Structure formats: structure tokens, C-alpha cells
Amino acid sequence: MTEPKGDFGATTNNGYGFGAYVLGALDENKIVNLRGDFSFISYANSRRRIPLAGTGGLIQLDLRTSSNIASLVVGPQLLGPSGTFTPYATALGGFSVFWTESSVEGSQNQAPFASSTNASDAVWAYGGAVGSYIRLTKGTHPVRLDIGARFLRHDDVQYLTADRVRAAFESNATPVPVRGRADFVTYYIGANIIVF
């Protein structure tokens, strides 16, 4: 779950999605590591019923719009003392893609037959993460619960908000993106498995 901050938080709501990362040790004690982090977040979704033109309202369509963020960041991760609880801190840098897309589908047939990207922008992203591993199993391939928070900053990005999409729909006009800084904190919980 993401919590938007600053101006981004004033115009958008919490987002939800999923993520994954890989971690490679850079020293024998596995204190210094290199982390590669990917995440997908959807922060605004809407569904509107619209009539198919020329049918007199007898055929209804679903207009779906979603606003999303995909991020790919890498950086060093430092692990604290190992044990049942192992804290960590990570510095991250990379890029994020913000985009909003709309699609039209039948009210009973869920396969979209028309779609359009309403706005998109790719920008640099940087920040960090803190968290802790909680060991659940021992052995050669231990399983750990990963609980943490990640902050990402984007200094200059274009994105659409739910209000901008609604205004464009009601006025039958092209939506106008917001431009500015977009920061958010992602709170996550997941599984960490040591494969090799």
C-alpha cells in the first residue's frame, strides 16, 4: 500500500499493488548487499456505464480508467545483526513510469475492444527503504517474513488524478495532467526466501 505525500497526496488517494526484489551479497558475511526492486501500484480506478452511439441506449458499455505507477530501482542494502530479527536499510535509485489508460468493454463481455493511453511520463526516482526480516524457518533455504517501508521521490512528473479524469469525462474534453513533484511511501509485507 502506498501513502502519497506533499502535493501528490493532496490530489491522489492511497494506492495498492505488488512488488518483488532480488538481493545479492557483496561480502562473505552478507552485510553489504545489492538490491534490485520492482513494484506496480494502481492509485486511481473508475468504472462508468456509457451507451454505445447509435443504439439509442439499448447497448451499454463499461468505460474503465486506471492510473498506475511502475518503479524499477536498485541500490546497496545493509543488514544488521542476524537472528530471529534482522533489520536492514537500503538506498535506492532508478526510474518510475506514471500512466493512465482507459478501455471500453461490453457490460457482459469483459474483453476490452478499444483502449487509449490518456497520459504517460517516465522520470528518475530515488529514495530508500527500511525494514526487518523475521525468520520463520531455518535450514539451507530459510524463509523470512519481510516487513518494511520504502520512500520514493520524483521531482518533476506528469500524472492524472481522479478529479482530472472526472472533469474530462463530464466536459467531453482531453484530460489535462498535473505536473509537479510526486512522493509516496510504500508499506509492504511479504516473504523473503534465500535460494542460494
CSV table of C-alpha atoms in Angstrom, one decimal:
chain,number,residue,atom,x,y,z
A,1,MET,CA,0.0,0.0,0.0
A,2,THR,CA,1.3,3.5,-0.9
A,3,GLU,CA,0.7,6.7,1.1
A,4,PRO,CA,1.1,9.7,-1.2
A,5,LYS,CA,2.9,12.8,0.3
A,6,GLY,CA,3.0,16.5,-0.3
A,7,ASP,CA,1.2,17.8,-3.4
A,8,PHE,CA,0.8,14.3,-4.7
A,9,GLY,CA,-1.0,13.4,-1.5
A,10,ALA,CA,-3.3,16.4,-1.9
A,11,THR,CA,-4.6,15.2,-5.2
A,12,THR,CA,-4.5,11.4,-5.0
A,13,ASN,CA,-5.5,8.6,-2.6
A,14,ASN,CA,-3.7,5.6,-1.3
A,15,GLY,CA,-2.5,3.1,-3.9
A,16,TYR,CA,-2.4,-0.7,-3.9
A,17,GLY,CA,-0.3,-3.2,-5.8
A,18,PHE,CA,2.6,-5.7,-5.6
A,19,GLY,CA,6.3,-5.8,-5.8
A,20,ALA,CA,9.4,-8.1,-5.9
A,21,TYR,CA,13.1,-7.8,-5.4
A,22,VAL,CA,16.3,-9.7,-5.7
A,23,LEU,CA,19.2,-9.4,-3.2
A,24,GLY,CA,22.8,-10.4,-3.8
A,25,ALA,CA,25.5,-10.4,-1.2
A,26,LEU,CA,28.7,-8.4,-1.8
A,27,ASP,CA,30.7,-9.8,1.1
A,28,GLU,CA,31.1,-13.1,2.9
A,29,ASN,CA,29.1,-12.1,6.0
A,30,LYS,CA,26.2,-10.8,3.8
A,31,ILE,CA,26.1,-7.5,5.5
A,32,VAL,CA,26.6,-5.4,2.3
A,33,ASN,CA,24.2,-6.4,-0.5
A,34,LEU,CA,22.9,-5.1,-3.8
A,35,ARG,CA,19.1,-4.9,-4.1
A,36,GLY,CA,17.1,-4.7,-7.3
A,37,ASP,CA,13.5,-3.6,-6.6
A,38,PHE,CA,10.4,-3.6,-8.9
A,39,SER,CA,6.9,-2.5,-7.9
A,40,PHE,CA,3.5,-1.9,-9.6
A,41,ILE,CA,0.9,0.4,-7.9
A,42,SER,CA,-2.6,1.5,-9.0
A,43,TYR,CA,-3.6,4.7,-7.3
A,44,ALA,CA,-6.9,5.6,-9.1
A,45,ASN,CA,-9.6,3.4,-10.8
A,46,SER,CA,-13.0,4.2,-12.1
A,47,ARG,CA,-15.8,2.5,-14.0
A,48,ARG,CA,-18.5,4.3,-15.9
A,49,ARG,CA,-21.5,3.0,-17.8
A,50,ILE,CA,-21.9,4.6,-21.2
A,51,PRO,CA,-24.3,3.9,-24.1
A,52,LEU,CA,-23.0,2.8,-27.5
A,53,ALA,CA,-23.5,5.6,-30.0
A,54,GLY,CA,-26.3,4.9,-32.5
A,55,THR,CA,-28.1,2.3,-30.4
A,56,GLY,CA,-30.5,4.6,-28.5
A,57,GLY,CA,-29.1,3.5,-25.2
A,58,LEU,CA,-30.1,-0.2,-25.8
A,59,ILE,CA,-26.4,-1.3,-25.7
A,60,GLN,CA,-24.4,-0.3,-22.7
A,61,LEU,CA,-20.6,-0.3,-22.4
A,62,ASP,CA,-18.2,-0.1,-19.5
A,63,LEU,CA,-15.6,2.6,-19.6
A,64,ARG,CA,-12.7,1.7,-17.3
A,65,THR,CA,-9.9,4.1,-16.4
A,66,SER,CA,-6.9,3.2,-14.2
A,67,SER,CA,-3.9,5.3,-13.1
A,68,ASN,CA,-0.7,3.4,-12.3
A,69,ILE,CA,3.0,3.6,-11.3
A,70,ALA,CA,5.7,1.1,-12.2
A,71,SER,CA,9.1,1.6,-10.5
A,72,LEU,CA,12.4,-0.1,-11.0
A,73,VAL,CA,15.2,0.9,-8.5
A,74,VAL,CA,18.5,-0.5,-7.4
A,75,GLY,CA,21.0,0.2,-4.6
A,76,PRO,CA,23.0,-1.0,-1.7
A,77,GLN,CA,21.3,-2.7,1.3
A,78,LEU,CA,23.0,-3.1,4.7
A,79,LEU,CA,21.9,-5.8,7.1
A,80,GLY,CA,22.0,-5.6,10.8
A,81,PRO,CA,22.8,-8.4,13.3
A,82,SER,CA,21.4,-11.7,12.0
A,83,GLY,CA,19.0,-13.7,14.1
A,84,THR,CA,15.3,-14.0,14.6
A,85,PHE,CA,15.0,-10.3,13.7
A,86,THR,CA,17.4,-8.8,11.1
A,87,PRO,CA,16.9,-5.1,10.5
A,88,TYR,CA,18.0,-3.5,7.2
A,89,ALA,CA,18.4,-0.2,5.4
A,90,THR,CA,18.5,0.5,1.7
A,91,ALA,CA,19.4,3.4,-0.6
A,92,LEU,CA,17.6,3.2,-3.9
A,93,GLY,CA,17.7,5.0,-7.3
A,94,GLY,CA,16.2,4.3,-10.7
A,95,PHE,CA,13.1,5.4,-12.6
A,96,SER,CA,9.3,5.2,-12.4
A,97,VAL,CA,6.7,5.3,-15.2
A,98,PHE,CA,3.3,7.0,-14.4
A,99,TRP,CA,0.5,6.3,-16.8
A,100,THR,CA,-3.3,6.4,-17.1
A,101,GLU,CA,-5.2,4.3,-19.6
A,102,SER,CA,-8.9,3.9,-20.5
A,103,SER,CA,-10.6,0.9,-22.1
A,104,VAL,CA,-14.1,0.2,-23.3
A,105,GLU,CA,-15.7,-3.3,-22.9
A,106,GLY,CA,-19.2,-4.7,-23.1
A,107,SER,CA,-21.2,-4.8,-19.9
A,108,GLN,CA,-21.3,-8.7,-20.1
A,109,ASN,CA,-18.2,-9.3,-22.2
A,110,GLN,CA,-15.2,-8.4,-20.1
A,111,ALA,CA,-12.7,-8.3,-23.0
A,112,PRO,CA,-11.9,-4.7,-24.0
A,113,PHE,CA,-12.3,-3.8,-27.7
A,114,ALA,CA,-10.9,-0.3,-27.6
A,115,SER,CA,-8.3,1.3,-25.3
A,116,SER,CA,-6.2,4.5,-25.1
A,117,THR,CA,-3.3,5.9,-23.0
A,118,ASN,CA,-4.5,9.2,-21.6
A,119,ALA,CA,-1.2,10.3,-20.1
A,120,SER,CA,2.3,8.8,-19.5
A,121,ASP,CA,5.6,10.0,-18.2
A,122,ALA,CA,8.9,8.3,-17.2
A,123,VAL,CA,11.1,10.1,-14.6
A,124,TRP,CA,14.0,9.5,-12.3
A,125,ALA,CA,13.2,8.1,-8.8
A,126,TYR,CA,15.3,7.9,-5.7
A,127,GLY,CA,14.8,7.2,-2.0
A,128,GLY,CA,15.3,4.4,0.4
A,129,ALA,CA,13.8,1.6,2.4
A,130,VAL,CA,14.0,0.3,6.0
A,131,GLY,CA,12.6,-2.8,7.4
A,132,SER,CA,13.2,-6.1,9.2
A,133,TYR,CA,13.3,-9.8,8.3
A,134,ILE,CA,11.6,-12.1,10.8
A,135,ARG,CA,12.9,-15.7,10.4
A,136,LEU,CA,10.1,-18.3,10.1
A,137,THR,CA,12.1,-21.4,9.2
A,138,LYS,CA,15.8,-22.5,9.5
A,139,GLY,CA,17.9,-24.7,7.2
A,140,THR,CA,19.7,-24.3,3.9
A,141,HIS,CA,16.9,-22.2,2.4
A,142,PRO,CA,15.3,-20.3,5.3
A,143,VAL,CA,12.0,-18.4,4.9
A,144,ARG,CA,11.7,-14.9,6.4
A,145,LEU,CA,8.8,-12.5,6.8
A,146,ASP,CA,9.8,-9.1,5.3
A,147,ILE,CA,8.1,-6.0,6.8
A,148,GLY,CA,9.2,-2.6,5.8
A,149,ALA,CA,8.5,0.8,4.2
A,150,ARG,CA,10.0,2.4,1.1
A,151,PHE,CA,10.1,6.1,0.2
A,152,LEU,CA,10.4,7.2,-3.4
A,153,ARG,CA,10.8,10.8,-4.7
A,154,HIS,CA,10.0,12.1,-8.2
A,155,ASP,CA,10.9,15.7,-8.7
A,156,ASP,CA,9.1,16.6,-12.0
A,157,VAL,CA,6.4,14.3,-13.4
A,158,GLN,CA,3.1,14.5,-15.3
A,159,TYR,CA,0.2,12.4,-13.9
A,160,LEU,CA,-3.5,12.3,-14.0
A,161,THR,CA,-5.7,12.4,-10.9
A,162,ALA,CA,-9.2,11.0,-10.4
A,163,ASP,CA,-10.6,14.6,-10.4
A,164,ARG,CA,-8.9,15.5,-13.7
A,165,VAL,CA,-10.3,12.3,-15.3
A,166,ARG,CA,-13.8,13.0,-14.0
A,167,ALA,CA,-13.7,16.6,-15.2
A,168,ALA,CA,-12.5,15.4,-18.7
A,169,PHE,CA,-15.3,12.9,-18.9
A,170,GLU,CA,-18.0,15.3,-17.8
A,171,SER,CA,-16.9,18.0,-20.2
A,172,ASN,CA,-16.1,15.6,-23.1
A,173,ALA,CA,-12.5,17.0,-23.3
A,174,THR,CA,-9.0,15.7,-23.3
A,175,PRO,CA,-7.8,15.3,-19.7
A,176,VAL,CA,-5.1,17.7,-18.6
A,177,PRO,CA,-2.3,16.1,-16.4
A,178,VAL,CA,-0.9,17.6,-13.2
A,179,ARG,CA,2.8,18.4,-13.4
A,180,GLY,CA,5.0,18.6,-10.3
A,181,ARG,CA,6.7,16.6,-7.6
A,182,ALA,CA,5.3,13.2,-6.6
A,183,ASP,CA,6.5,11.4,-3.5
A,184,PHE,CA,5.0,8.4,-1.7
A,185,VAL,CA,5.8,5.9,1.0
A,186,THR,CA,5.1,2.2,0.3
A,187,TYR,CA,4.3,0.0,3.2
A,188,TYR,CA,4.8,-3.7,2.4
A,189,ILE,CA,4.8,-7.2,3.9
A,190,GLY,CA,5.9,-10.3,2.1
A,191,ALA,CA,8.1,-13.4,2.0
A,192,ASN,CA,11.9,-13.4,1.7
A,193,ILE,CA,13.4,-16.7,0.7
A,194,ILE,CA,17.2,-17.5,0.5
A,195,VAL,CA,17.5,-19.6,-2.7
A,196,PHE,CA,21.4,-19.8,-2.9
